[in-house]
PDB file of N, CA and C in Angstrom:
ATOM      1  N   ALA A   4    -161.199   3.982 140.372  1.00 61.00           N
ATOM      2  CA  ALA A   4    -160.392   3.248 141.341  1.00 61.00           C
ATOM      3  C   ALA A   4    -161.203   3.053 142.610  1.00 61.00           C
ATOM      4  N   LYS A   5    -160.973   1.956 143.261  1.00 75.00           N
ATOM      5  CA  LYS A   5    -161.659   1.641 144.508  1.00 75.00           C
ATOM      6  C   LYS A   5    -160.692   1.888 145.662  1.00 75.00           C
ATOM      7  N   LEU A   6    -161.104   2.721 146.596  1.00 76.00           N
ATOM      8  CA  LEU A   6    -160.253   3.058 147.735  1.00 76.00           C
ATOM      9  C   LEU A   6    -160.933   2.638 149.025  1.00 76.00           C
ATOM     10  N   LYS A   7    -160.129   2.242 149.987  1.00 76.00           N
ATOM     11  CA  LYS A   7    -160.646   1.883 151.303  1.00 76.00           C
ATOM     12  C   LYS A   7    -159.770   2.568 152.339  1.00 76.00           C
ATOM     13  N   THR A   8    -160.393   3.175 153.317  1.00 77.00           N
ATOM     14  CA  THR A   8    -159.626   3.853 154.360  1.00 77.00           C
ATOM     15  C   THR A   8    -159.755   3.093 155.675  1.00 77.00           C
ATOM     16  N   LYS A   9    -158.704   3.173 156.457  1.00 77.00           N
ATOM     17  CA  LYS A   9    -158.703   2.546 157.771  1.00 77.00           C
ATOM     18  C   LYS A   9    -157.736   3.329 158.641  1.00 77.00           C
ATOM     19  N   GLY A  10    -158.197   3.764 159.783  1.00 76.00           N
ATOM     20  CA  GLY A  10    -157.339   4.526 160.685  1.00 76.00           C
ATOM     21  C   GLY A  10    -156.658   3.616 161.698  1.00 76.00           C
ATOM     22  N   TYR A  11    -155.358   3.763 161.839  1.00 78.00           N
ATOM     23  CA  TYR A  11    -154.612   2.962 162.800  1.00 78.00           C
ATOM     24  C   TYR A  11    -154.106   3.783 163.974  1.00 78.00           C
ATOM     25  N   GLY A  12    -154.006   5.079 163.775  1.00 71.00           N
ATOM     26  CA  GLY A  12    -153.561   5.947 164.872  1.00 71.00           C
ATOM     27  C   GLY A  12    -152.262   5.486 165.505  1.00 71.00           C
ATOM     28  N   ALA A  13    -152.272   5.303 166.802  1.00 75.00           N
ATOM     29  CA  ALA A  13    -151.058   4.932 167.538  1.00 75.00           C
ATOM     30  C   ALA A  13    -150.750   3.438 167.477  1.00 75.00           C
ATOM     31  N   THR A  14    -151.596   2.642 166.834  1.00 83.00           N
ATOM     32  CA  THR A  14    -151.379   1.193 166.841  1.00 83.00           C
ATOM     33  C   THR A  14    -150.315   0.730 165.860  1.00 83.00           C
ATOM     34  N   ARG A  15    -150.029   1.516 164.825  1.00 86.00           N
ATOM     35  CA  ARG A  15    -149.022   1.126 163.829  1.00 86.00           C
ATOM     36  C   ARG A  15    -148.098   2.288 163.459  1.00 86.00           C
ATOM     37  N   PRO A  16    -147.340   2.800 164.423  1.00 87.00           N
ATOM     38  CA  PRO A  16    -146.436   3.900 164.098  1.00 87.00           C
ATOM     39  C   PRO A  16    -145.263   3.423 163.247  1.00 87.00           C
ATOM     40  N   LYS A  17    -144.738   4.298 162.401  1.00 87.00           N
ATOM     41  CA  LYS A  17    -143.534   3.985 161.623  1.00 87.00           C
ATOM     42  C   LYS A  17    -142.330   3.885 162.551  1.00 87.00           C
ATOM     43  N   ILE A  18    -142.273   4.786 163.525  1.00 88.00           N
ATOM     44  CA  ILE A  18    -141.179   4.805 164.499  1.00 88.00           C
ATOM     45  C   ILE A  18    -141.783   4.517 165.865  1.00 88.00           C
ATOM     46  N   LYS A  19    -141.342   3.445 166.499  1.00 88.00           N
ATOM     47  CA  LYS A  19    -141.863   3.089 167.820  1.00 88.00           C
ATOM     48  C   LYS A  19    -141.010   3.757 168.890  1.00 88.00           C
ATOM     49  N   CYS A  20    -141.679   4.411 169.812  1.00 87.00           N
ATOM     50  CA  CYS A  20    -141.000   5.101 170.905  1.00 87.00           C
ATOM     51  C   CYS A  20    -141.261   4.343 172.208  1.00 87.00           C
ATOM     52  N   ALA A  21    -140.309   4.388 173.124  1.00 86.00           N
ATOM     53  CA  ALA A  21    -140.473   3.710 174.412  1.00 86.00           C
ATOM     54  C   ALA A  21    -141.695   4.256 175.149  1.00 86.00           C
ATOM     55  N   THR A  22    -141.853   5.560 175.121  1.00 83.00           N
ATOM     56  CA  THR A  22    -143.031   6.223 175.688  1.00 83.00           C
ATOM     57  C   THR A  22    -143.447   7.310 174.704  1.00 83.00           C
ATOM     58  N   PRO A  23    -144.684   7.773 174.783  1.00 72.00           N
ATOM     59  CA  PRO A  23    -145.116   8.821 173.840  1.00 72.00           C
ATOM     60  C   PRO A  23    -144.252  10.079 173.870  1.00 72.00           C
ATOM     61  N   ASN A  24    -143.681  10.405 175.021  1.00 83.00           N
ATOM     62  CA  ASN A  24    -142.856  11.612 175.135  1.00 83.00           C
ATOM     63  C   ASN A  24    -141.395  11.371 174.777  1.00 83.00           C
ATOM     64  N   ALA A  25    -141.029  10.119 174.468  1.00 90.00           N
ATOM     65  CA  ALA A  25    -139.632   9.796 174.167  1.00 90.00           C
ATOM     66  C   ALA A  25    -139.238  10.157 172.737  1.00 90.00           C
ATOM     67  N   CYS A  26    -140.196  10.359 171.856  1.00 89.00           N
ATOM     68  CA  CYS A  26    -139.905  10.685 170.454  1.00 89.00           C
ATOM     69  C   CYS A  26    -139.611  12.169 170.288  1.00 89.00           C
ATOM     70  N   SER A  27    -138.741  12.453 169.339  1.00 92.00           N
ATOM     71  CA  SER A  27    -138.478  13.849 168.987  1.00 92.00           C
ATOM     72  C   SER A  27    -139.631  14.358 168.119  1.00 92.00           C
ATOM     73  N   GLU A  28    -139.670  15.654 167.887  1.00 91.00           N
ATOM     74  CA  GLU A  28    -140.711  16.224 167.019  1.00 91.00           C
ATOM     75  C   GLU A  28    -140.618  15.657 165.609  1.00 91.00           C
ATOM     76  N   ASP A  29    -139.395  15.432 165.118  1.00 91.00           N
ATOM     77  CA  ASP A  29    -139.213  14.853 163.783  1.00 91.00           C
ATOM     78  C   ASP A  29    -139.793  13.446 163.714  1.00 91.00           C
ATOM     79  N   GLU A  30    -139.590  12.657 164.769  1.00 89.00           N
ATOM     80  CA  GLU A  30    -140.143  11.299 164.800  1.00 89.00           C
ATOM     81  C   GLU A  30    -141.667  11.329 164.864  1.00 89.00           C
ATOM     82  N   HIS A  31    -142.224  12.235 165.658  1.00 88.00           N
ATOM     83  CA  HIS A  31    -143.682  12.392 165.707  1.00 88.00           C
ATOM     84  C   HIS A  31    -144.217  12.803 164.338  1.00 88.00           C
ATOM     85  N   PHE A  32    -143.492  13.656 163.637  1.00 88.00           N
ATOM     86  CA  PHE A  32    -143.900  14.101 162.303  1.00 88.00           C
ATOM     87  C   PHE A  32    -143.991  12.910 161.349  1.00 88.00           C
ATOM     88  N   ILE A  33    -143.024  11.990 161.412  1.00 87.00           N
ATOM     89  CA  ILE A  33    -143.032  10.801 160.553  1.00 87.00           C
ATOM     90  C   ILE A  33    -144.222   9.905 160.899  1.00 87.00           C
ATOM     91  N   ASN A  34    -144.556   9.803 162.174  1.00 86.00           N
ATOM     92  CA  ASN A  34    -145.681   8.962 162.591  1.00 86.00           C
ATOM     93  C   ASN A  34    -147.034   9.565 162.217  1.00 86.00           C
ATOM     94  N   ARG A  35    -147.106  10.887 162.065  1.00 85.00           N
ATOM     95  CA  ARG A  35    -148.361  11.541 161.657  1.00 85.00           C
ATOM     96  C   ARG A  35    -148.421  11.528 160.138  1.00 85.00           C
ATOM     97  N   ARG A  36    -149.130  10.558 159.595  1.00 82.00           N
ATOM     98  CA  ARG A  36    -149.127  10.387 158.147  1.00 82.00           C
ATOM     99  C   ARG A  36    -150.438   9.785 157.688  1.00 82.00           C
ATOM    100  N   VAL A  37    -150.617   9.812 156.388  1.00 82.00           N
ATOM    101  CA  VAL A  37    -151.741   9.146 155.734  1.00 82.00           C
ATOM    102  C   VAL A  37    -151.151   8.201 154.709  1.00 82.00           C
ATOM    103  N   GLU A  38    -151.578   6.957 154.756  1.00 80.00           N
ATOM    104  CA  GLU A  38    -151.156   5.973 153.762  1.00 80.00           C
ATOM    105  C   GLU A  38    -152.381   5.554 152.973  1.00 80.00           C
ATOM    106  N   ILE A  39    -152.228   5.458 151.664  1.00 81.00           N
ATOM    107  CA  ILE A  39    -153.339   5.093 150.780  1.00 81.00           C
ATOM    108  C   ILE A  39    -152.954   3.851 150.001  1.00 81.00           C
ATOM    109  N   LYS A  40    -153.834   2.859 150.037  1.00 79.00           N
ATOM    110  CA  LYS A  40    -153.634   1.645 149.241  1.00 79.00           C
ATOM    111  C   LYS A  40    -154.708   1.605 148.168  1.00 79.00           C
ATOM    112  N   ILE A  41    -154.299   1.411 146.945  1.00 80.00           N
ATOM    113  CA  ILE A  41    -155.251   1.252 145.850  1.00 80.00           C
ATOM    114  C   ILE A  41    -155.552  -0.237 145.748  1.00 80.00           C
ATOM    115  N   LEU A  42    -156.812  -0.603 145.961  1.00 78.00           N
ATOM    116  CA  LEU A  42    -157.211  -2.001 145.969  1.00 78.00           C
ATOM    117  C   LEU A  42    -157.568  -2.509 144.583  1.00 78.00           C
ATOM    118  N   GLU A  43    -158.083  -1.608 143.768  1.00 76.00           N
ATOM    119  CA  GLU A  43    -158.569  -2.025 142.454  1.00 76.00           C
ATOM    120  C   GLU A  43    -158.587  -0.826 141.523  1.00 76.00           C
ATOM    121  N   ILE A  44    -158.233  -1.053 140.260  1.00 76.00           N
ATOM    122  CA  ILE A  44    -158.275   0.035 139.272  1.00 76.00           C
ATOM    123  C   ILE A  44    -159.342  -0.291 138.249  1.00 76.00           C
TER     124      ILE A  44
END
């Protein structure tokens, strides 16, 4: 399989917060993630 990684950090959060401190710990937990796309098998 061919894999490609790309880091987005704070640019593409799942949950958008008004300010970084406005999110709860649970919301921050959801935003801290790794997503993997398989481009080719």
